[in-house]
Amino acid sequence: MGRNIVQKILGSHLVSGKLSAGSEIGISIDNTLIQDSTGTLALLQFEALNISGIKAKRSTAFIDHNTLQAGYENMDDHRFIESACKKFGIYLSRAGNGICHQVNLERFSMPGETLLGADSHTTTAGGVGMLAIGAGGLDVAIAMAGEPFFMAMPLVLKVKLEGKLPLWSSAKDVILEILRRLSVSGGLGKILEFSGPGVKTLNATERATITNMSIELGALTAIFPSDDITRRYFRAQARENHWKKVEADNDAGYDDELVIDLSAVEPLIAKPHLPDNVVPVRELEGCPIDQVAIGSCTNSSLEDMLKVVSIIKGKVIPSGLSLVISPGSRQVLLELSRNGGLYEMIAAGARILESTCGPCIGMGQAPCSKGVTLRTFNRNFKGRSGTEDALIYLVSPETAAASALQGVITDPRRTGSTMSISLPDNFLVNDDMIIKPSIEWKDIEVVRGPNIMPLPAFDPLSADLRGETLLIVGDHITTDDILPGGAEILPLRSNLPAISQYLFYKVDSGFLNRAEQGKGGFILAGRNYGQGSSREHAASALRFKGIRAVVAKSFARIHKANLVNFGVIPLEFSNEEDLARFSLGDRLHIKNVISTIREGKPLKLNNLTKGFTIKIMLSLSPRLYDILIAGGLLGYIRSEKNR
Ligand code: MIC
Ligand code: SF4
């Protein structure tokens, strides 16, 4: 049998293990990506590895998240990142150059290569045939050091696209349709590989919109073939020499298949508070809205922006509505200013934001209280906009623009029978805002403002774990619930003692106090615990507060790996019903943790308060056991070196 794209790329990068589903494999990483909100910690960890410079083929860093400078912290972080990039030989896309995934697609993506990024939406580059995976900052730091990335070999789900999207339906509606069918945990343990005749009806940035949101399914990543359409995109970026054909063999096998008829996809909308809460836009037509936000790494390409321009051109938004637009990159913004699109946006009443993540991560533009905000973004978790009681809906650029003009949710099919946009044959290519590595910076001093705190050292695991139940939560807890983003907290990403004060504060304001009083304890949770972003702070801050174990019905992939990297044990209930038997404050005990883990036996969780014992599981590879026992990945690496 022939091979699919995933097998081909993994096969050519395999350094350990076998490509059989579920078993641990190690793959070599060609490219790495960090951004400013995960990158400070990743760079501090890279420094701790004591390596003179990066060993991956190419490492990149982007300043795009923490750009609202209400205090000195963010710019201090930018200075730190810039100096560390120069010292270690990392390409730096400076503030103003654009959102990491959009700039990566335009200027750095490489079909057929691997990319590990300290951001969950690294998957975006799958749109051009790159195997692009999101991970915690420490895993990325280790890949920067030239070491392999380890993961469980995923199942490959073939997504066969048939037909062609109707006018007013968008690539965003395709991924919303997949989310509607599979749910936010339907992609766990899988890579989505797109194929079928519908693929050639989508251009490179449309494909990237789809792979971008594959992480919302819980999938490892998603990938499209790299074909002549991809080649055209690379030519327009003056990088045809980086293009390479990537395709599956005709007789390739897959673990499962999903068929999507593009011609039947209609405009869709994800209702609060999860991206899989999807219904047709027509069902919500007429609902009043307060804000429309267009941009983010999902929908900020030139094509998306031109669609918006063609809808709002010559019209003005109604009173009571705020329209904010963040073009995805300096290239997109320059194109819009060259072709007059920017003029039309401003004339229509749009507020133009810099080319950054901005409102997507609550960095400004928080909606009014109880506000309804329609966004072309990828996550609608409660509170993510910066307003706790706001309602976030996720839509395509077409639906966003059509609704912005009416002030109510509007099916874009009402807008008319044509839309004409034309993409340039050659994009404006200008890399002046990218600092390239140079040998002359080798001895540069890394600049550390007062917000850059040294990494704490974490102890190895102790034989017995005791503590109280500090928190009990339900299904689909996100890393935004564990440690929110937003303008107040994001500037503290390089300061673990300060940021850990915000743990779970929106979920339960008493949590921190209980954790501090008890000097640690246990968190109990439902399914898909830790879904969403890759922020490793959601694990390192827990560890900093002394929490050594989370017991859940199941975990999201990146967060589970981050917990292990920081020595927090991700335990699973053998019987899901057991969660209901625990109460807040119950005193818990797990004895002989290390010897039981080493023997590969199930652990026993003893509820001392209620007097019962249950079986709990630890499903990890032996390598990860050793990391946990060493107290985390940095401790493990140090102990390996000292052997
Ligand atoms: C996000 O979309 O939640 C973020 C902010 O980009 C995160 C990274 C972070 O928390 O810094 C992500 O997706 O990984
Ligand atoms: Fe930035 Fe939002 Fe994309 Fe995360 S999802 S990288 S915050 S634009």
XYZ file of C-alpha atoms and ligand atoms in Angstrom:
665
model
C 0.000 0.000 0.000
C 1.170 3.547 -0.773
C 1.855 6.180 1.849
C -0.144 9.211 2.863
C 1.477 12.647 3.338
C 1.754 12.278 7.113
C 3.536 8.935 6.812
C 5.906 10.377 4.212
C 6.920 13.412 6.276
C 7.078 11.536 9.577
C 8.984 8.716 7.862
C 11.636 11.074 6.515
C 12.044 12.730 9.936
C 11.841 9.646 12.152
C 14.703 9.301 14.630
C 13.155 6.763 17.006
C 10.165 4.455 17.264
C 7.853 2.967 14.658
C 5.056 4.619 12.716
C 2.370 2.526 14.355
C -0.559 4.361 15.941
C -0.189 5.071 19.651
C 3.499 4.180 20.010
C 6.020 6.865 20.937
C 8.018 8.312 18.064
C 10.801 10.875 17.995
C 11.044 13.151 14.954
C 13.646 15.664 13.888
C 12.470 19.246 13.733
C 13.619 21.420 10.849
C 12.042 24.703 11.930
C 10.906 26.195 15.222
C 8.630 29.110 16.039
C 8.163 31.102 19.222
C 6.196 34.266 19.852
C 6.488 36.882 22.546
C 3.942 35.517 25.027
C 5.408 32.009 25.084
C 8.854 32.950 23.844
C 10.313 34.655 26.893
C 9.994 31.495 28.958
C 11.112 29.341 26.001
C 14.240 31.489 25.637
C 14.962 31.398 29.373
C 14.737 27.617 29.145
C 16.925 27.549 26.050
C 19.527 29.567 27.997
C 19.304 27.030 30.817
C 20.368 24.301 28.344
C 23.757 26.062 28.054
C 24.036 25.809 24.297
C 25.823 28.533 22.365
C 23.277 28.860 19.565
C 20.378 27.228 17.798
C 20.928 23.849 16.169
C 17.643 23.501 14.268
C 17.778 24.340 10.540
C 15.918 27.561 11.197
C 14.407 29.113 14.303
C 12.070 32.085 14.214
C 10.554 34.413 16.810
C 7.675 36.862 16.404
C 6.467 39.819 18.409
C 2.723 39.884 17.926
C 0.861 39.041 21.150
C 2.060 41.394 23.875
C 2.018 44.632 21.973
C -0.339 46.776 24.041
C 2.228 48.647 26.081
C 0.286 49.950 29.082
C 3.380 49.507 31.261
C 7.071 48.839 30.733
C 6.789 45.034 30.905
C 5.911 44.189 27.315
C 8.601 46.321 25.743
C 11.112 44.988 28.254
C 10.161 41.523 27.032
C 10.580 42.638 23.401
C 14.084 43.890 24.204
C 14.927 40.624 25.944
C 13.637 38.593 22.995
C 15.465 40.714 20.417
C 18.800 40.442 22.216
C 18.394 36.708 22.874
C 17.463 36.106 19.200
C 20.589 37.946 18.080
C 22.764 36.041 20.519
C 21.434 32.606 19.641
C 20.911 33.063 15.876
C 17.107 33.209 15.675
C 15.222 35.150 12.977
C 13.106 37.852 14.600
C 9.949 39.281 13.076
C 9.663 42.598 14.894
C 6.565 44.184 16.401
C 4.518 45.579 13.514
C 5.516 42.868 11.054
C 2.456 40.753 11.718
C 0.843 37.783 13.405
C 3.271 34.877 13.701
C 1.283 32.323 11.720
C 0.457 34.700 8.874
C 4.068 35.894 8.582
C 5.326 32.332 8.890
C 3.061 31.260 6.038
C 4.187 34.162 3.857
C 7.906 34.218 4.540
C 9.120 31.043 6.298
C 6.867 28.058 5.561
C 8.510 25.081 3.802
C 6.388 22.304 2.249
C 7.485 18.826 3.335
C 9.473 20.066 6.350
C 8.620 19.892 10.051
C 7.821 22.881 12.259
C 7.426 22.892 16.032
C 5.915 26.088 17.409
C 5.269 27.398 20.901
C 1.768 28.352 19.906
C -1.159 26.035 19.370
C -2.054 27.534 15.973
C 1.316 26.590 14.496
C -0.904 24.145 12.557
C -1.662 27.035 10.166
C 1.415 26.131 8.081
C -0.209 22.762 7.304
C -2.084 24.732 4.644
C 1.048 24.649 2.472
C 2.038 21.032 3.156
C 4.239 21.545 6.189
C 3.930 19.184 9.152
C 3.404 21.907 11.733
C 2.776 21.090 15.384
C 2.077 23.274 18.433
C 3.853 22.459 21.703
C 4.932 23.951 25.011
C 7.846 26.395 25.074
C 10.211 23.928 26.705
C 9.641 21.326 23.980
C 10.346 24.033 21.419
C 13.482 25.186 23.269
C 14.723 21.610 23.115
C 13.982 21.419 19.383
C 15.915 24.689 18.957
C 18.806 22.831 20.574
C 18.566 20.283 17.748
C 16.942 17.526 19.809
C 14.009 15.461 18.515
C 10.370 16.010 19.442
C 8.599 13.018 20.975
C 4.924 12.253 20.612
C 2.508 9.364 20.295
C 2.120 8.334 16.643
C -1.296 9.741 15.681
C -4.053 8.187 13.600
C -4.429 9.788 10.173
C -7.948 10.919 9.313
C -8.501 11.496 5.611
C -10.784 14.452 5.019
C -12.020 14.097 1.482
C -13.218 17.378 0.025
C -15.676 17.180 -2.833
C -17.356 19.895 -4.899
C -16.702 23.632 -4.621
C -17.736 26.210 -2.047
C -20.732 28.310 -3.065
C -20.333 32.092 -3.166
C -20.637 33.482 0.424
C -19.466 30.240 1.990
C -15.902 30.365 3.167
C -12.977 28.202 4.281
C -13.949 29.226 7.831
C -17.334 27.587 7.316
C -15.575 24.381 6.252
C -13.655 24.085 9.519
C -16.751 25.119 11.508
C -18.626 22.311 9.735
C -15.878 19.840 10.717
C -16.064 21.116 14.316
C -19.846 20.709 14.266
C -19.425 17.098 13.206
C -16.431 16.057 15.313
C -16.578 18.345 18.413
C -13.710 19.975 20.333
C -12.313 16.596 21.335
C -13.063 14.680 18.124
C -9.555 15.146 16.775
C -7.673 13.859 19.844
C -4.768 11.652 18.802
C -5.303 12.403 15.107
C -3.856 14.329 12.192
C -6.316 15.471 9.540
C -5.007 15.002 6.012
C -6.987 16.767 3.320
C -7.469 15.236 -0.097
C -10.036 14.851 -2.844
C -11.058 16.975 -5.815
C -12.241 19.870 -3.622
C -8.657 20.610 -2.518
C -7.786 22.321 -5.775
C -10.727 24.737 -5.382
C -9.099 26.270 -2.295
C -6.081 28.516 -2.432
C -3.181 28.495 0.031
C -4.538 30.949 2.604
C -7.989 29.335 2.572
C -6.339 26.006 3.319
C -4.385 27.675 6.114
C -7.627 28.922 7.691
C -8.773 25.317 7.858
C -5.552 23.841 9.268
C -5.301 26.769 11.709
C -8.472 25.683 13.514
C -7.682 21.959 13.469
C -6.300 22.483 16.975
C -9.834 23.401 18.072
C -10.720 19.750 17.339
C -8.009 18.642 19.734
C -6.073 17.261 16.736
C -2.285 17.114 16.627
C -2.383 19.055 13.379
C -3.796 19.077 9.858
C -2.140 19.095 6.456
C -2.977 19.801 2.825
C -0.966 18.590 -0.157
C 1.497 21.059 -1.646
C 0.429 21.368 -5.294
C 0.379 23.876 -8.132
C -1.862 26.188 -6.130
C 0.697 26.166 -3.332
C 3.370 26.786 -5.924
C 1.494 29.860 -7.172
C 1.422 31.205 -3.602
C 5.168 30.683 -3.222
C 5.771 32.349 -6.571
C 3.703 35.353 -5.478
C 5.852 35.478 -2.327
C 9.012 35.428 -4.516
C 9.910 32.055 -2.947
C 9.163 29.560 -5.670
C 12.536 27.973 -4.913
C 11.163 26.953 -1.483
C 8.179 25.196 -2.993
C 8.154 21.430 -3.204
C 5.459 19.001 -4.268
C 3.995 17.058 -1.351
C 1.293 14.547 -2.123
C -0.080 11.211 -0.997
C 0.349 8.099 -3.143
C -2.794 7.179 -5.095
C -3.218 3.980 -3.101
C -2.364 5.541 0.284
C -4.169 4.090 3.282
C -5.756 6.039 6.160
C -7.108 5.132 9.587
C -10.468 6.765 8.955
C -12.266 8.990 6.467
C -14.594 11.976 6.598
C -16.233 13.344 3.461
C -17.139 17.012 3.175
C -19.134 18.192 0.189
C -17.982 21.782 -0.159
C -20.974 22.695 -2.322
C -23.276 21.910 0.626
C -21.394 24.071 3.158
C -23.430 27.106 4.182
C -22.436 30.134 6.299
C -21.992 28.885 9.865
C -21.502 30.454 13.274
C -20.025 29.079 16.517
C -22.066 30.221 19.509
C -20.581 30.895 22.952
C -18.571 29.396 24.639
C -16.981 26.615 22.560
C -15.911 26.547 18.898
C -17.935 23.380 18.222
C -21.222 24.975 19.237
C -21.969 25.515 15.554
C -25.286 26.342 13.828
C -26.165 27.920 10.453
C -25.961 31.735 10.508
C -29.555 31.883 9.239
C -30.789 30.512 12.574
C -29.453 33.556 14.435
C -30.240 36.237 11.871
C -31.396 39.504 13.359
C -29.670 39.117 16.758
C -28.226 42.525 17.725
C -24.448 42.820 17.994
C -22.178 45.383 19.654
C -18.849 44.643 18.066
C -17.386 43.002 14.983
C -13.693 42.072 15.060
C -11.942 40.950 11.886
C -8.427 39.493 11.887
C -6.441 36.890 13.910
C -4.234 34.124 12.561
C -7.373 32.406 11.241
C -8.724 35.095 8.945
C -6.365 37.966 8.276
C -4.890 37.161 4.870
C -5.082 39.618 2.000
C -7.870 37.550 0.468
C -9.921 37.739 3.676
C -9.368 41.479 3.889
C -10.338 42.008 0.253
C -13.584 40.095 0.786
C -14.377 42.448 3.661
C -13.517 45.485 1.535
C -15.750 44.325 -1.280
C -18.705 44.013 1.133
C -18.287 47.261 3.088
C -17.095 49.439 0.210
C -19.090 52.666 -0.070
C -21.176 51.923 3.045
C -20.915 53.000 6.690
C -21.467 50.943 9.826
C -24.531 51.829 11.930
C -24.379 53.685 15.256
C -23.958 51.454 18.276
C -21.592 49.088 16.480
C -17.821 49.016 16.725
C -15.882 47.457 13.845
C -12.203 46.662 14.426
C -9.916 45.207 11.786
C -6.385 43.852 12.233
C -4.760 42.895 8.926
C -2.586 39.830 9.504
C 0.777 41.184 8.477
C 2.693 44.216 7.354
C 2.564 42.703 3.872
C -1.242 42.516 3.973
C -1.467 46.053 5.359
C 0.904 47.392 2.693
C -1.127 45.671 -0.022
C -4.325 47.187 1.350
C -2.806 50.634 1.393
C -1.550 50.180 -2.169
C -4.842 48.955 -3.609
C -7.154 51.372 -1.803
C -8.741 48.752 0.463
C -7.517 50.550 3.554
C -9.268 53.715 2.383
C -12.546 51.810 2.047
C -12.201 50.291 5.513
C -11.530 53.638 7.148
C -14.333 55.283 5.148
C -16.767 52.590 6.319
C -15.983 53.485 9.931
C -13.630 50.624 10.768
C -11.033 51.136 13.458
C -7.760 49.843 12.055
C -5.592 48.009 14.571
C -1.955 47.054 14.242
C -1.126 43.714 12.637
C -1.112 41.663 15.831
C -3.282 39.218 17.755
C -4.954 42.105 19.603
C -8.595 41.431 20.541
C -8.226 37.674 19.904
C -6.281 37.298 23.133
C -7.968 40.163 24.983
C -5.144 42.624 24.249
C -7.465 45.588 23.977
C -10.889 46.080 22.342
C -12.738 44.289 25.139
C -16.454 44.497 24.310
C -18.995 46.293 26.524
C -20.515 44.464 29.493
C -22.880 41.719 28.326
C -21.705 42.690 24.824
C -22.243 40.517 21.781
C -19.116 40.297 19.666
C -18.830 38.638 16.266
C -15.271 37.602 15.479
C -13.429 35.963 12.611
C -11.164 34.360 15.233
C -10.782 30.763 16.382
C -11.716 30.664 20.072
C -14.830 31.884 21.828
C -14.038 30.764 25.378
C -15.824 32.670 28.114
C -13.930 35.790 29.129
C -11.294 35.506 26.377
C -12.336 38.871 24.923
C -11.461 40.568 28.216
C -15.131 41.003 29.212
C -16.312 38.176 31.433
C -19.999 38.365 30.534
C -19.561 39.090 26.808
C -20.817 36.576 24.251
C -18.310 35.676 21.520
C -19.503 34.251 18.193
C -17.070 32.934 15.567
C -17.789 33.565 11.880
C -16.232 33.977 8.439
C -15.019 37.373 7.169
C -18.036 37.444 4.816
C -20.514 36.979 7.679
C -18.603 39.446 9.867
C -18.620 42.183 7.217
C -22.257 41.644 6.219
C -23.304 41.734 9.892
C -21.201 44.826 10.622
C -23.166 46.788 8.040
C -26.532 45.750 9.486
C -25.670 45.873 13.220
C -27.324 42.464 13.584
C -26.231 38.923 12.723
C -26.699 38.676 8.967
C -26.412 35.808 6.536
C -23.898 37.058 3.943
C -25.986 35.520 1.165
C -28.219 38.588 1.532
C -25.340 40.769 0.393
C -25.691 40.215 -3.341
C -24.989 37.820 -6.150
C -21.377 38.658 -6.926
C -18.131 39.388 -5.212
C -15.076 40.407 -7.140
C -11.664 40.321 -5.590
C -8.373 39.986 -7.336
C -5.184 38.845 -5.717
C -1.876 40.223 -7.006
C 0.407 37.912 -9.007
C 3.259 39.147 -6.845
C 2.823 40.222 -3.249
C 4.745 43.203 -1.896
C 7.731 41.402 -0.486
C 9.652 43.409 2.056
C 11.550 41.689 4.865
C 12.997 44.854 6.390
C 11.216 44.129 9.675
C 12.817 40.707 10.000
C 16.162 40.669 11.790
C 18.299 37.901 10.327
C 20.855 35.974 12.358
C 24.397 37.213 12.072
C 27.673 35.987 13.523
C 28.530 39.524 14.640
C 25.918 39.297 17.448
C 27.348 36.150 19.001
C 28.748 37.926 22.049
C 25.866 40.338 22.571
C 24.610 40.817 26.136
C 21.033 39.605 26.698
C 18.978 42.555 27.979
C 16.954 41.743 31.110
C 14.476 44.277 32.462
C 12.959 43.861 35.931
C 10.090 41.788 34.501
C 12.421 38.970 33.431
C 12.607 36.630 36.397
C 15.054 33.720 36.572
C 13.640 30.218 36.268
C 12.956 28.509 39.589
C 14.538 25.083 40.159
C 11.982 22.331 40.783
C 12.593 19.339 43.113
C 12.331 15.727 41.972
C 9.106 13.842 42.720
C 8.643 12.646 46.301
C 7.575 9.090 47.089
C 4.265 10.036 48.746
C 1.826 12.711 47.566
C -0.548 14.231 50.099
C -2.817 17.221 49.951
C -6.364 18.501 49.777
C -8.735 18.613 46.835
C -8.220 22.238 45.898
C -10.568 22.443 42.947
C -13.122 20.285 41.145
C -13.997 21.308 37.587
C -16.075 19.874 34.733
C -15.342 19.018 31.089
C -13.387 21.084 28.525
C -11.543 23.342 30.968
C -9.296 25.524 28.804
C -5.847 26.870 29.508
C -7.565 30.281 29.406
C -9.548 29.070 32.449
C -6.383 27.872 34.163
C -4.361 30.995 33.440
C -6.132 33.659 31.372
C -4.562 35.862 28.693
C -5.565 39.508 28.399
C -3.883 42.867 28.772
C -3.370 42.631 32.551
C -1.890 39.127 32.794
C 0.001 38.569 29.523
C 2.752 41.062 30.417
C 3.694 38.730 33.293
C 4.622 35.755 31.096
C 8.332 36.187 31.897
C 7.617 36.441 35.620
C 6.414 33.126 37.050
C 5.959 34.308 40.668
C 3.733 37.185 39.509
C 1.695 35.309 36.890
C 0.990 32.354 39.179
C -1.098 34.689 41.354
C -3.753 34.529 38.613
C -4.214 30.758 38.557
C -7.903 29.848 38.117
C -8.867 33.258 39.478
C -11.851 33.565 37.114
C -13.018 30.016 37.798
C -12.750 30.117 41.593
C -11.329 33.144 43.384
C -10.631 31.057 46.512
C -8.368 28.565 44.718
C -5.101 30.415 45.177
C -5.616 30.899 48.872
C -6.373 27.210 49.353
C -3.301 26.222 47.299
C -1.065 28.555 49.295
C -2.467 27.440 52.678
C -2.178 23.762 51.796
C 1.241 24.222 50.141
C -0.113 22.388 47.124
C -2.794 19.739 46.689
C -4.812 18.121 43.908
C -7.009 19.342 41.071
C -9.807 17.060 39.883
C -11.324 17.557 36.451
C -13.599 16.199 33.744
C -12.817 15.420 30.104
C -10.415 17.211 27.730
C -8.799 19.136 30.581
C -6.395 21.845 29.350
C -7.746 22.274 25.821
C -6.840 25.375 23.832
C -3.595 27.258 23.922
C -0.090 25.874 24.289
C 0.832 28.211 27.158
C 3.077 26.170 29.418
C 2.524 28.717 32.176
C -0.755 26.888 32.846
C 1.479 24.017 34.008
C 4.575 25.795 35.349
C 2.514 28.181 37.501
C 0.664 25.206 39.041
C 3.985 23.609 39.847
C 5.238 26.890 41.261
C 2.302 26.822 43.698
C 3.227 23.300 44.799
C 0.591 21.315 42.902
C 2.034 17.958 41.875
C -0.978 16.132 40.420
C -4.115 16.701 38.352
C -6.609 13.836 38.144
C -8.905 14.162 35.125
C -11.222 12.052 32.976
C -8.946 12.938 30.028
C -6.416 15.570 28.964
C -5.758 17.722 25.908
C -2.454 16.769 24.293
C -0.323 19.910 24.623
C -1.331 20.610 28.211
C -0.682 17.020 29.261
C 2.840 17.250 27.812
C 3.370 20.596 29.551
C 2.298 19.129 32.912
C 4.881 16.372 32.532
C 7.557 18.872 31.477
C 7.010 20.690 34.771
C 6.740 17.594 36.940
C 2.970 17.686 37.533
C 1.494 14.168 37.215
C -1.407 13.956 34.722
C -3.490 11.124 36.208
C -6.672 9.703 34.736
C -9.660 8.145 36.490
C -10.015 4.427 35.676
C -13.709 4.862 36.208
C -15.014 8.286 35.147
C -17.891 8.067 37.635
C -15.400 8.327 40.499
C -15.026 12.086 40.033
C -18.469 12.617 41.603
C -17.334 10.903 44.846
C -14.940 13.719 45.760
C -15.628 17.031 47.492
C -13.590 20.165 47.874
C -11.268 19.935 50.860
C -11.115 16.096 50.922
C -7.676 15.016 52.133
C -6.030 12.776 49.526
C -3.014 10.514 49.538
C -1.122 8.547 46.868
C 1.604 6.372 48.335
C 4.682 4.792 46.760
C 4.273 6.982 43.698
C 7.748 6.432 42.272
C 8.013 2.682 42.771
C 4.471 2.126 41.456
C 5.184 4.243 38.372
C 8.435 2.379 37.750
C 6.686 -0.987 38.009
C 4.033 0.246 35.554
C 1.251 -0.635 38.019
C -1.948 1.421 38.513
C -1.714 4.011 41.271
C -4.218 4.159 44.117
C -5.767 7.411 45.250
C -6.876 7.253 48.839
C -9.570 9.681 50.005
C -8.638 9.941 53.691
C -11.605 12.167 54.537
C -14.264 9.897 53.039
C -12.427 6.631 53.572
C -12.315 5.094 50.098
C -9.620 4.246 47.559
C -9.867 4.339 43.765
C -7.617 3.227 40.917
C -6.071 5.926 38.779
C -3.993 5.581 35.620
C -0.891 7.201 34.269
C -0.707 6.611 30.537
C 2.720 7.819 29.490
C 5.771 6.390 27.773
C 8.636 5.187 30.032
C 10.710 8.214 28.947
C 8.012 10.513 30.340
C 7.959 8.557 33.639
C 11.622 9.405 34.064
C 10.938 13.064 33.341
C 8.175 13.145 35.980
C 10.383 11.456 38.545
C 13.184 13.964 37.850
C 10.680 16.746 38.654
C 10.372 17.932 35.060
C 12.188 18.041 31.748
C 14.943 20.499 32.666
C 15.803 18.471 35.766
C 15.768 15.296 33.665
C 18.156 16.777 31.088
C 20.507 17.936 33.840
C 20.488 14.511 35.496
C 21.130 12.816 32.117
C 24.116 15.115 31.510
C 25.571 14.339 34.950
C 25.474 10.589 34.369
C -3.868 31.654 22.035
O -4.402 31.769 20.936
O -4.474 31.265 23.054
C -2.398 31.996 22.171
C -2.304 33.210 23.009
O -1.868 32.279 20.902
C -1.707 30.790 22.786
C -0.309 31.039 23.175
C -0.185 31.743 24.495
O -0.958 31.511 25.419
O 0.751 32.532 24.605
C -1.741 29.538 21.925
O -2.640 29.376 21.137
O -0.908 28.652 22.112
Fe -2.686 35.251 18.171
Fe -5.237 34.698 18.434
Fe -3.779 33.406 16.674
Fe -3.404 32.946 19.283
S -5.250 32.517 18.116
S -1.819 33.265 17.710
S -3.788 34.994 20.107
S -4.265 35.577 16.643
